[in-house]
Coordinates of C-alpha atoms and ligand atoms in Angstrom, one line a residue:
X2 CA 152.1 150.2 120.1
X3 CA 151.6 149.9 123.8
X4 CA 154.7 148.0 125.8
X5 CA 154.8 146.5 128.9
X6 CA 158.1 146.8 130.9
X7 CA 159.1 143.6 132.4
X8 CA 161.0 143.3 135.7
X9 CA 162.1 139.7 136.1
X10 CA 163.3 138.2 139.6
X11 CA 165.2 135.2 138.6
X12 CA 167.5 134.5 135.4
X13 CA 168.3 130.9 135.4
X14 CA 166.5 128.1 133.7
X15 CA 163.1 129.8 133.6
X16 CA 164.1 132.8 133.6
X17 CA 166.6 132.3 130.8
X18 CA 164.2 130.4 129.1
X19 CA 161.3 133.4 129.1
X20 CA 164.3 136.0 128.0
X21 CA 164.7 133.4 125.0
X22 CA 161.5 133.3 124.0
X23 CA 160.7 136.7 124.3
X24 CA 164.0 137.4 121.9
X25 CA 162.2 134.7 119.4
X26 CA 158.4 135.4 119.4
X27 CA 158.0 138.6 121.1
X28 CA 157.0 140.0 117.7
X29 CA 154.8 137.5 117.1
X30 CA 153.4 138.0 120.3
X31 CA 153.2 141.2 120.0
X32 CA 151.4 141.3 116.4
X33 CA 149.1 139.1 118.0
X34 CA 148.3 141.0 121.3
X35 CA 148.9 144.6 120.3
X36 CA 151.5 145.0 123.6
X37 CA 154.4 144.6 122.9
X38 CA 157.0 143.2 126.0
X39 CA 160.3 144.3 126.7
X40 CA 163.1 143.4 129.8
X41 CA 164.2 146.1 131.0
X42 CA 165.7 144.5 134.5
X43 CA 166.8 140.9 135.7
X44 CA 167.3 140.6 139.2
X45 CA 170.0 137.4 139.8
X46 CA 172.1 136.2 142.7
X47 CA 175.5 136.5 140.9
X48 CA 176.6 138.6 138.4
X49 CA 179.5 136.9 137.6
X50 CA 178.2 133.4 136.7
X51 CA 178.4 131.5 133.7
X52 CA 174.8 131.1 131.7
X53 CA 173.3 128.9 129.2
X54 CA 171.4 131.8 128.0
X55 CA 173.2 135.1 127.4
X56 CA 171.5 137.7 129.5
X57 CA 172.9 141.3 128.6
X58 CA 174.8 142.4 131.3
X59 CA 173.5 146.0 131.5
X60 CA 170.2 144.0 132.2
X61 CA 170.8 142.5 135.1
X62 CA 171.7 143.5 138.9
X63 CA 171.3 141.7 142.3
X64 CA 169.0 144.1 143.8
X65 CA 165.6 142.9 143.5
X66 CA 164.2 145.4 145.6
X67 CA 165.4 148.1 143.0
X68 CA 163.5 146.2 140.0
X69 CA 160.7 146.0 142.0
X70 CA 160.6 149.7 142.9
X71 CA 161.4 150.7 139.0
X72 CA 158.3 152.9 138.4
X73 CA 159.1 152.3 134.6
X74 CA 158.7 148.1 135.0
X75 CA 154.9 147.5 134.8
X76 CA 154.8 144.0 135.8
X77 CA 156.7 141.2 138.2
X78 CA 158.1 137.9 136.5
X79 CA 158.7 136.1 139.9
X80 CA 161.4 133.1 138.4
X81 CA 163.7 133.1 141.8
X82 CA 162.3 130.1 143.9
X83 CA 162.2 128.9 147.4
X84 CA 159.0 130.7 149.5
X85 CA 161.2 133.0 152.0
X86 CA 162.5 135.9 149.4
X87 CA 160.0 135.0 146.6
X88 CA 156.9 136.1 149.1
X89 CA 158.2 139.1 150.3
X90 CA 159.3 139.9 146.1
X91 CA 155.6 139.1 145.5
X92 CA 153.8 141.2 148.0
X93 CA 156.1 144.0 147.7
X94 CA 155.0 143.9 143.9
X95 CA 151.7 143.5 144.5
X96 CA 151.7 146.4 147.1
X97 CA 152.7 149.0 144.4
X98 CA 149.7 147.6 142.8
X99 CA 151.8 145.8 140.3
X100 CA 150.9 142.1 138.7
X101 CA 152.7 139.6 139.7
X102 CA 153.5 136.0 137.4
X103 CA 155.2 133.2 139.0
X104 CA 155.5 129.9 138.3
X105 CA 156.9 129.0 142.0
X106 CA 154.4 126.6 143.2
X107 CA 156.5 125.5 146.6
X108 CA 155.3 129.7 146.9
X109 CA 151.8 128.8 146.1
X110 CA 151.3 126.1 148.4
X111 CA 152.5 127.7 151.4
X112 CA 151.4 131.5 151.0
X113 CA 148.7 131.2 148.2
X114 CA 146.0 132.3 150.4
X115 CA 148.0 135.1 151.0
X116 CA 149.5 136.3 148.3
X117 CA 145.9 136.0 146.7
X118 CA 144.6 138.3 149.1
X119 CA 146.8 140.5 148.9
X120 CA 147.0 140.5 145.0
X121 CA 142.5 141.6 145.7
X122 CA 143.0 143.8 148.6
X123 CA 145.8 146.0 146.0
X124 CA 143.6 145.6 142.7
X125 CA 146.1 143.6 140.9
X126 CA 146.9 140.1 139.8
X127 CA 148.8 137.4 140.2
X128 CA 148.8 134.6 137.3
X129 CA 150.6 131.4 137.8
X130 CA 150.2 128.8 135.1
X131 CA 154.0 127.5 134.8
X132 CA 153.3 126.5 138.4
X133 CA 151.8 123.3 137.2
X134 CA 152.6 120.9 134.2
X135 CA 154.7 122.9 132.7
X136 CA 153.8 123.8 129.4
X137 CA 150.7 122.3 129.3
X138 CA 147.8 125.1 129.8
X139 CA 146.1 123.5 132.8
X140 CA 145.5 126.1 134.9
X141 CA 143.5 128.1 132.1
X142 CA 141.8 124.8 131.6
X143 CA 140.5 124.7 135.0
X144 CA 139.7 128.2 135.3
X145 CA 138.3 128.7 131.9
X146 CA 137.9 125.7 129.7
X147 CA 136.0 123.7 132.1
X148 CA 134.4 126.5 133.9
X149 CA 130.8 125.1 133.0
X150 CA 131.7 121.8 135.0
X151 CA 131.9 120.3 138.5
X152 CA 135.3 118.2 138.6
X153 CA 134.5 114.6 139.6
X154 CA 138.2 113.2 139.0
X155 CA 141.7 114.9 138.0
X156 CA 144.2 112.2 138.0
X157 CA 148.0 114.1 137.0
X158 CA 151.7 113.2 136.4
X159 CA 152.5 116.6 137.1
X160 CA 156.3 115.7 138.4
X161 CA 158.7 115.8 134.9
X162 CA 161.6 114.4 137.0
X163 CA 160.0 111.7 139.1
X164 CA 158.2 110.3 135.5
X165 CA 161.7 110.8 133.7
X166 CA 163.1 108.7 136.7
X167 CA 160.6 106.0 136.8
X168 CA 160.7 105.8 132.9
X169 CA 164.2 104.8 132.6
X170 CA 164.4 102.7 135.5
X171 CA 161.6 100.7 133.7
X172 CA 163.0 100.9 130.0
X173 CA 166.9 100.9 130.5
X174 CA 167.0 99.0 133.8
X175 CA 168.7 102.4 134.4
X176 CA 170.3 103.1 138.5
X177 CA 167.9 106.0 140.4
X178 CA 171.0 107.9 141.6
X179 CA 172.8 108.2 137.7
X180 CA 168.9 109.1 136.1
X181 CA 168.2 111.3 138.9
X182 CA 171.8 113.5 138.1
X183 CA 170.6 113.7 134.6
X184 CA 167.3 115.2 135.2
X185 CA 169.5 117.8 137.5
X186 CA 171.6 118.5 134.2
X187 CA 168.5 119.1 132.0
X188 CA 166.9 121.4 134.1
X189 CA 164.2 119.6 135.4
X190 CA 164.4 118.6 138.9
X191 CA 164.4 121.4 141.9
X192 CA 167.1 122.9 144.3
X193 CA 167.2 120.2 146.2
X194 CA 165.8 117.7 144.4
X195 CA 163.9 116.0 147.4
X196 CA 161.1 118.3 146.6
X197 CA 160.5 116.1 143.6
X198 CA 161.9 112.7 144.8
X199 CA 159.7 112.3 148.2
X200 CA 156.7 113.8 146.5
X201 CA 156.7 117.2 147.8
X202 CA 156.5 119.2 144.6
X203 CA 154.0 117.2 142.9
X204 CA 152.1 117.9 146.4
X205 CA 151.9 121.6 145.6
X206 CA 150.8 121.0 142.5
X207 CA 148.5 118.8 143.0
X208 CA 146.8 120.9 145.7
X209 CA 147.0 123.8 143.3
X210 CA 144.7 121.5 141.0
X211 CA 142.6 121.0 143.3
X212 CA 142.2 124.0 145.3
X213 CA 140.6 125.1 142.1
X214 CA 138.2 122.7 141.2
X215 CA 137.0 121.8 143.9
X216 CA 136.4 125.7 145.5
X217 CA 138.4 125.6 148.3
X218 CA 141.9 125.7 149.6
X219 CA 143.7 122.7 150.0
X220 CA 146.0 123.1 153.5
X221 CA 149.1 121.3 152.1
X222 CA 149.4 119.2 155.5
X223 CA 146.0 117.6 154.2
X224 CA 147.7 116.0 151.5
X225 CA 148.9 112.7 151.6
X226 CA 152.3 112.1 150.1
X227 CA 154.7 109.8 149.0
X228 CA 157.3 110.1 146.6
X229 CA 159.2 106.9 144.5
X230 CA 162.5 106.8 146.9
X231 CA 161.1 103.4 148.3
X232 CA 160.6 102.3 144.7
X233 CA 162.7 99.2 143.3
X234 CA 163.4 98.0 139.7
X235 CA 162.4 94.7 141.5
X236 CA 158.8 96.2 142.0
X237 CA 158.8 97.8 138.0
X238 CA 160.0 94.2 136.8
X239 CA 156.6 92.4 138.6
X240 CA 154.2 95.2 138.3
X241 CA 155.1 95.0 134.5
X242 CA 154.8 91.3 134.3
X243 CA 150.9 91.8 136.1
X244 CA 150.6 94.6 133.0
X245 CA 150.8 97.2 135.4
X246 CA 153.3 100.6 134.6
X247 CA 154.5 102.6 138.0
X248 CA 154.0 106.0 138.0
X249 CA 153.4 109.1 140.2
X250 CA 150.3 109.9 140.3
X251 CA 148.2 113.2 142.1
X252 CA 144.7 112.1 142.8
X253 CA 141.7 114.7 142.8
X254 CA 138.5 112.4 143.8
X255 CA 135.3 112.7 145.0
X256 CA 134.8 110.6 147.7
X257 CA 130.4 110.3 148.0
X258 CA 128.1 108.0 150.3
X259 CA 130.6 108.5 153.3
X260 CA 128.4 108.1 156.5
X261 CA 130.5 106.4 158.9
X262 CA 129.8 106.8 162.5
X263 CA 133.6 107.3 162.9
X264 CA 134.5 109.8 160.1
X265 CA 137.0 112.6 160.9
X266 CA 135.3 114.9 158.3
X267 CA 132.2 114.8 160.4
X268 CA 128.8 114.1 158.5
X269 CA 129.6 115.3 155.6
X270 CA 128.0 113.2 152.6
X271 CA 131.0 114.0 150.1
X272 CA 134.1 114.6 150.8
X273 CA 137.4 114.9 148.2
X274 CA 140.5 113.0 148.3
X275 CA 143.8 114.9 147.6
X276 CA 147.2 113.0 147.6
X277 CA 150.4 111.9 145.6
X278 CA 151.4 108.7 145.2
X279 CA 153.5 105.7 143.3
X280 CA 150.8 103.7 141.7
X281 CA 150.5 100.8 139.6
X282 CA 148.4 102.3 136.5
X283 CA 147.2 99.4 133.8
X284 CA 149.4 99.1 130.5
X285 CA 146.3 100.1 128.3
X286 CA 145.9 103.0 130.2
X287 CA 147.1 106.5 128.5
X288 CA 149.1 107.6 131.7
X289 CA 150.7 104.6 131.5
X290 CA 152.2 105.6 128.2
X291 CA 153.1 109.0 129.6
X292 CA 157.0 109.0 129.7
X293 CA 160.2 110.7 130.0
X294 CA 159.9 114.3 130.9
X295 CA 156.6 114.5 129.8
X296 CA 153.2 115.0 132.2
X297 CA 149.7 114.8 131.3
X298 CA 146.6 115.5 133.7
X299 CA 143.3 113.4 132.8
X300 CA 140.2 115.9 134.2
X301 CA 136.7 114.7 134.3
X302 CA 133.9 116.8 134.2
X303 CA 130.4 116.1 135.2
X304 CA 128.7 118.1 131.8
X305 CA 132.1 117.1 129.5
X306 CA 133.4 113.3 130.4
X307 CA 136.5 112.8 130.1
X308 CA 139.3 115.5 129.1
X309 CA 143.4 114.4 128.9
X310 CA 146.4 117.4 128.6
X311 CA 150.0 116.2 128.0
X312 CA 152.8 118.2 127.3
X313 CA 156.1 118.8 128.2
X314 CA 156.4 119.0 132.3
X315 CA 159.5 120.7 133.3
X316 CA 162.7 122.4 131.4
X317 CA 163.4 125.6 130.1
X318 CA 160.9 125.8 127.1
X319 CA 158.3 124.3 128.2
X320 CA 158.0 126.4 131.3
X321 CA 158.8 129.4 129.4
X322 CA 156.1 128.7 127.1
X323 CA 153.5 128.8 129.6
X324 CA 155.6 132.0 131.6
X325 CA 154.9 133.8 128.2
X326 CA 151.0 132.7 128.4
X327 CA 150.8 134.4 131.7
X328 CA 152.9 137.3 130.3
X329 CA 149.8 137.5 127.7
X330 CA 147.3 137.8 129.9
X331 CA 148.9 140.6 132.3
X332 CA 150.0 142.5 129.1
X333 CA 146.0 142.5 128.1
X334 CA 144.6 143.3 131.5
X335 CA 146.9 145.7 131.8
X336 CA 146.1 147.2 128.2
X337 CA 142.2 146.6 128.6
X338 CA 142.1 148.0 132.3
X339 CA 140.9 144.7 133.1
X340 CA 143.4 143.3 136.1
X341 CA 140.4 141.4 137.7
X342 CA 138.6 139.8 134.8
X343 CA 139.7 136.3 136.4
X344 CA 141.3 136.8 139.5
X345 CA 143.7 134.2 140.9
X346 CA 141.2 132.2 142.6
X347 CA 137.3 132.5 144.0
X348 CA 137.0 130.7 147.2
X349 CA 133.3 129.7 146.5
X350 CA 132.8 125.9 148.5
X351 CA 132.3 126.7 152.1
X352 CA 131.8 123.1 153.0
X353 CA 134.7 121.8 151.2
X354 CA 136.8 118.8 153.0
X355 CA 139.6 116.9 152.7
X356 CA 139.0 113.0 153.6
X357 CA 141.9 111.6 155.3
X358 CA 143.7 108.9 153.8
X359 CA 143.1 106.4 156.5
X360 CA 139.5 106.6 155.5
X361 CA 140.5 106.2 151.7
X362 CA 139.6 102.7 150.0
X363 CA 142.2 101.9 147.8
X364 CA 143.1 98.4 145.7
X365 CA 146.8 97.1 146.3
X366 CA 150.1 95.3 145.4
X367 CA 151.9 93.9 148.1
X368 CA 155.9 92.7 148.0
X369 CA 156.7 90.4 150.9
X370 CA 160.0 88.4 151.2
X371 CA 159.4 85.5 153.0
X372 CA 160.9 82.3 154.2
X373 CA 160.4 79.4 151.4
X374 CA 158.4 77.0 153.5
X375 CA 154.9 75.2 154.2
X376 CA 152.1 77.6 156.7
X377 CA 153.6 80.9 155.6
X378 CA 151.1 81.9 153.4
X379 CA 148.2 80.4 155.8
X380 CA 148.9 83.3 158.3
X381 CA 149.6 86.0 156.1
X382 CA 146.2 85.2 154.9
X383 CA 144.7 85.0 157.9
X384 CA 145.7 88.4 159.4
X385 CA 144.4 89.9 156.1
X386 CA 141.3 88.1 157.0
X387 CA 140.8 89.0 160.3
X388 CA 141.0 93.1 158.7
X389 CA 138.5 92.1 156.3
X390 CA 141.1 92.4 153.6
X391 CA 139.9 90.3 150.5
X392 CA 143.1 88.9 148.8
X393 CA 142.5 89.1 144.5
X394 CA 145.4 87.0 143.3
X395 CA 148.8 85.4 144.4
X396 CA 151.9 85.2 142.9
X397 CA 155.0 83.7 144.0
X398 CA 157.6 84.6 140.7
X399 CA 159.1 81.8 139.6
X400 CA 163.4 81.3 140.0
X401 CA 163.8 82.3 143.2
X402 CA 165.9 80.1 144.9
X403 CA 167.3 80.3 148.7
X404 CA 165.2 80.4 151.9
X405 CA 163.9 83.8 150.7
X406 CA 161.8 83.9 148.1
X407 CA 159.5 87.4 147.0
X408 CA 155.9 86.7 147.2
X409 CA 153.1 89.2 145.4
X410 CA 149.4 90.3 147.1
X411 CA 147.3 91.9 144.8
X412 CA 144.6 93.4 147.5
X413 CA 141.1 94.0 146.8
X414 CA 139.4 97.9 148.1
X415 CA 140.4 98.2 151.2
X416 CA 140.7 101.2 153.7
X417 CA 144.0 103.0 153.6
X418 CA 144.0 102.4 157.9
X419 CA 143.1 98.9 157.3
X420 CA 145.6 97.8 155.6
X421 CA 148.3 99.8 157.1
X422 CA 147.5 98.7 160.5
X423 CA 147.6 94.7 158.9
X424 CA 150.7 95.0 156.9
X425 CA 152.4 95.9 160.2
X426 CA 150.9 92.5 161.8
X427 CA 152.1 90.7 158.9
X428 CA 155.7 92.5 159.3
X429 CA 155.4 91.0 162.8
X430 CA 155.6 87.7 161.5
X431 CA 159.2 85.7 161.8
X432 CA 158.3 84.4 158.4
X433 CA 158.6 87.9 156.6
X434 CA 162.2 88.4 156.5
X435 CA 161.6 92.5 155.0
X436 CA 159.1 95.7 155.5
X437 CA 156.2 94.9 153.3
X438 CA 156.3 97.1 150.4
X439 CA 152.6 98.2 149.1
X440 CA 152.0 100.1 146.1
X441 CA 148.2 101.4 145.3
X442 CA 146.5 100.5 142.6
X443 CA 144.2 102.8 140.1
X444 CA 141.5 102.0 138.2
X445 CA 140.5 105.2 137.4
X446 CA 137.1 104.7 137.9
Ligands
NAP540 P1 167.2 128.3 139.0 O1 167.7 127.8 137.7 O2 167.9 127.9 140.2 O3 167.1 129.9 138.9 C1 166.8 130.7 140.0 C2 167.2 132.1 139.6 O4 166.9 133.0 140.7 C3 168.7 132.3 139.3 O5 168.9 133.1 138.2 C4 169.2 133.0 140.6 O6 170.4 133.8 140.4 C5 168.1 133.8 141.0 N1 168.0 134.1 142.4 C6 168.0 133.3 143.5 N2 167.9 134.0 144.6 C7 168.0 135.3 144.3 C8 168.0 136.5 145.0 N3 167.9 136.5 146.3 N4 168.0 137.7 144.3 C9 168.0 137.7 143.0 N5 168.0 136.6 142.2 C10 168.0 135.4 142.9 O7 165.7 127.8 139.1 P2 164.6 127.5 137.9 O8 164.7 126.1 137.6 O9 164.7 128.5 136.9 O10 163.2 127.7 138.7 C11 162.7 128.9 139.0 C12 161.3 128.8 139.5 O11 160.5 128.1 138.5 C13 161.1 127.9 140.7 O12 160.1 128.3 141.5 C14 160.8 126.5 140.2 O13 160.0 125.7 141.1 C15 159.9 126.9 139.0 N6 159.7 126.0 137.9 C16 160.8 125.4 137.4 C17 160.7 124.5 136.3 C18 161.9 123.8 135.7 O14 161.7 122.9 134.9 N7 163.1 124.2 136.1 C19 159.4 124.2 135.8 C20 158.3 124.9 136.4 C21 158.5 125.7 137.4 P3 171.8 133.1 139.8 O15 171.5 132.7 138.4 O16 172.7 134.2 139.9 O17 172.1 132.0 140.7
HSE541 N1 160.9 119.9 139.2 C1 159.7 120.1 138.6 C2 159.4 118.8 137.8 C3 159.8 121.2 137.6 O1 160.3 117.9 137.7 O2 158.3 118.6 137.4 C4 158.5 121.5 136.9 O3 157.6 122.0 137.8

């Protein structure tokens, strides 16, 4: 039987994870396939650390250059991280022609246009599914599955850590700081994990997504993003008496019927909105019942309706799982001759935009902690009036007492500029004793 030598950059969760898998189903997979895989090098930083996973120690060296060189290793496992050492790994790879899988998508956001390139220019590939969701397949559903369909809306909670957060904040009551160390223990979160907690990571995911269905690269600086640092247990508590769930949430929509005078995108009909945000998703909602660890990315296409993948987000197995899918389909192209049958991504929408968030209409929920007294409310209302902000419902929680009492705005569509630009005028007021703190809302219409 054929083999394909493996030459893996990176032995620690992923990385161990892959060599664990392949050590439990690379029989299977090779049965299967008809290539078989085998390690023959693991590049780490330090031979001398303690693992989770056992990696042979005539395996492994710290010389990636020297696995990369090997002319016995046939293709590039890319598990090291960070986009400074992991680009240069990848093109050196892909300039000996070799394929290239990683699933570093910090990598892929900053140099994807490049490393893509370069994969084409040297006749090779690079596959990247683990980059996204973890273990669930949505990059070959993208690329493949829904390859008869234009993409209308892709709503994801594509960050394991942020969800796992925000989860037992809600059920436990639990502290962000002591959740946050756990989801470092298990695996899941990133070196450092302000990649995950301000957004950042599910950013590069996101624009990942929707670089490929919607044609065109997404510059990451186009992509508006906020992580859950700002979010309170105070905010999960009301949102869940409203029957609203928090979670973060990467937006894919197409934006049509945009012809204002004024718009930065020019006049361009359509347009698509890209960003990562908290947002208060409705209780009978499935991605409200997406928890823990897990992620799950909702796609709609215009020929197929509605389409929902969950799985498993981040960890060792999960990613591994999808490594070893990517590890699949270099082994076959490699076997079949066939490196290009679906190359890493077809820049095919020339006119492709991304519509700033200012110009994005959004519905709200607004915290305010105001003073407890007669006229307050009149002028909060009227500067929301003056923007042309149309208030839905208000709720002042009951058993508050003191001369500071939490107040709750639930906003109907407004324009993201809009209603930053009167929030601040509301902050103004002497009557609103903290920062205003305004969650979206989606209906996922
Ligand atoms: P990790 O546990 O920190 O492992 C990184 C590995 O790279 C370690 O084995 C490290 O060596 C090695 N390394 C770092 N710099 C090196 C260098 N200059 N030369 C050789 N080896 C080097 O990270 P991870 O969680 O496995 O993540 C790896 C990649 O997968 C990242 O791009 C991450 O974003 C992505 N990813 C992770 C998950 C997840 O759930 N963890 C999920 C999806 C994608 P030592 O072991 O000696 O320190
Ligand atoms: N840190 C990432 C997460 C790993 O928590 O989702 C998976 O990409």
């Amino acid at each position: 039987m054929q083999q394909v030598n493996l030459g893996m950059i990176g032995g620690g969760t992923v990385g161990g994870g892959v060599y664990e898998a392949i050590r439990r189903n690379g029989a299977l997979m090779a049965s299967r396939l008809g290539v078989s895989l085998n390690i023959r090098r693991i590049a780490v930083r330090d031979l001398k650390k303690a693992r989770a996973v056992n990696l042979p120690a005539r395996l492994l060296t710290t010389d990636w250059h020297s696995v990369v060189a090997d002319p016995e290793v046939n293709l590039i496992v890319e598990l090291m991280g960070g986009t400074t050492t992991a680009r240069q790994v990848v093109l050196a790879a892909l300039k000996l022609g070799k394929p290239v899988v990683t699933a570093n998508k910090a990598l892929l956001s900053a140099h994807g246009e490049e490393l893509f390139a370069a994969a084409q220019q040297h006749g090779t590939n690079l596959y990247y599914e683990a980059s996204v969701a973890g273990g669930i397949p949505i990059i070959k559903v993208l690329r493949e599955g829904l390859i008869g369909n234009r993409i209308t809306r892709l709503f994801g909670i594509v960050n394991g850590t942020c969800n796992y957060i925000l989860t037992r904040m809600k059920d436990e009551g639990a502290d962000f700081a002591a959740v946050l160390a756990d989801a470092q223990r298990l695996g899941y979160a990133e070196t450092p994990p302000d990649l995950d907690i301000d957004g950042h990571d599910a950013a590069h995911k996101t624009g990942i997504l929707a670089s490929l269905a919607h044609g065109f690269w997404v510059n990451p600086r186009q992509i508006h993003t906020e992580g859950i640092r700002s979010i309170s247990r105070q905010d999960i508590g009301f949102a869940g008496k409203l029957g609203y769930t928090i979670r973060l949430l990467g937006c894919v929509k197409v934006v049509n019927g945009i012809r204002r005078k004024k718009s930065a995108i020019g006049n361009r009909q359509s347009a698509i909105q890209v960003s990562v945000y908290p947002a208060l998703v409705p209780n009978s909602h499935v991605l409200a019942n997406v928890n823990g660890v897990f992620n799950a990315v909702l796609v709609r296409g215009d020929v197929v309706g509605d389409t929902l993948y969950y799985g498993r987000g981040a960890g060792q197995d999960a990613t591994a799982s999808a490594v070893l899918s990517d590890l699949a389909d270099a082994a076959l192209d490699l076997k079949c001759g066939t490196k290009n049958r679906i190359p890493p991504f077809v820049p095919h929408e020339r006119d492709g935009a991304v519509l700033p968030m200012d110009e994005v209409v959004s519905r709200y929920y607004v915290r305010l902690t105001v003073e407890d007294r007669p006229g307050v409310f009149a002028k909060i209302a009227a500067i929301l009036a003056k923007a042309r902000i149309g208030i839905s419902s208000i709720i002042q929680p009951e058993g508050h007492a003191g001369e500071s009492v939490p107040v709750i705005l639930m906003i109907h569509d407004a324009p993201n500029a809009a209603m930053r630009r009167a929030l601040a005028s509301v902050a103004m007021l002497p009557a609103v004793k903290s920062p205003p703190v305004m969650i979206r809302v989606e209906s996922f219409e």
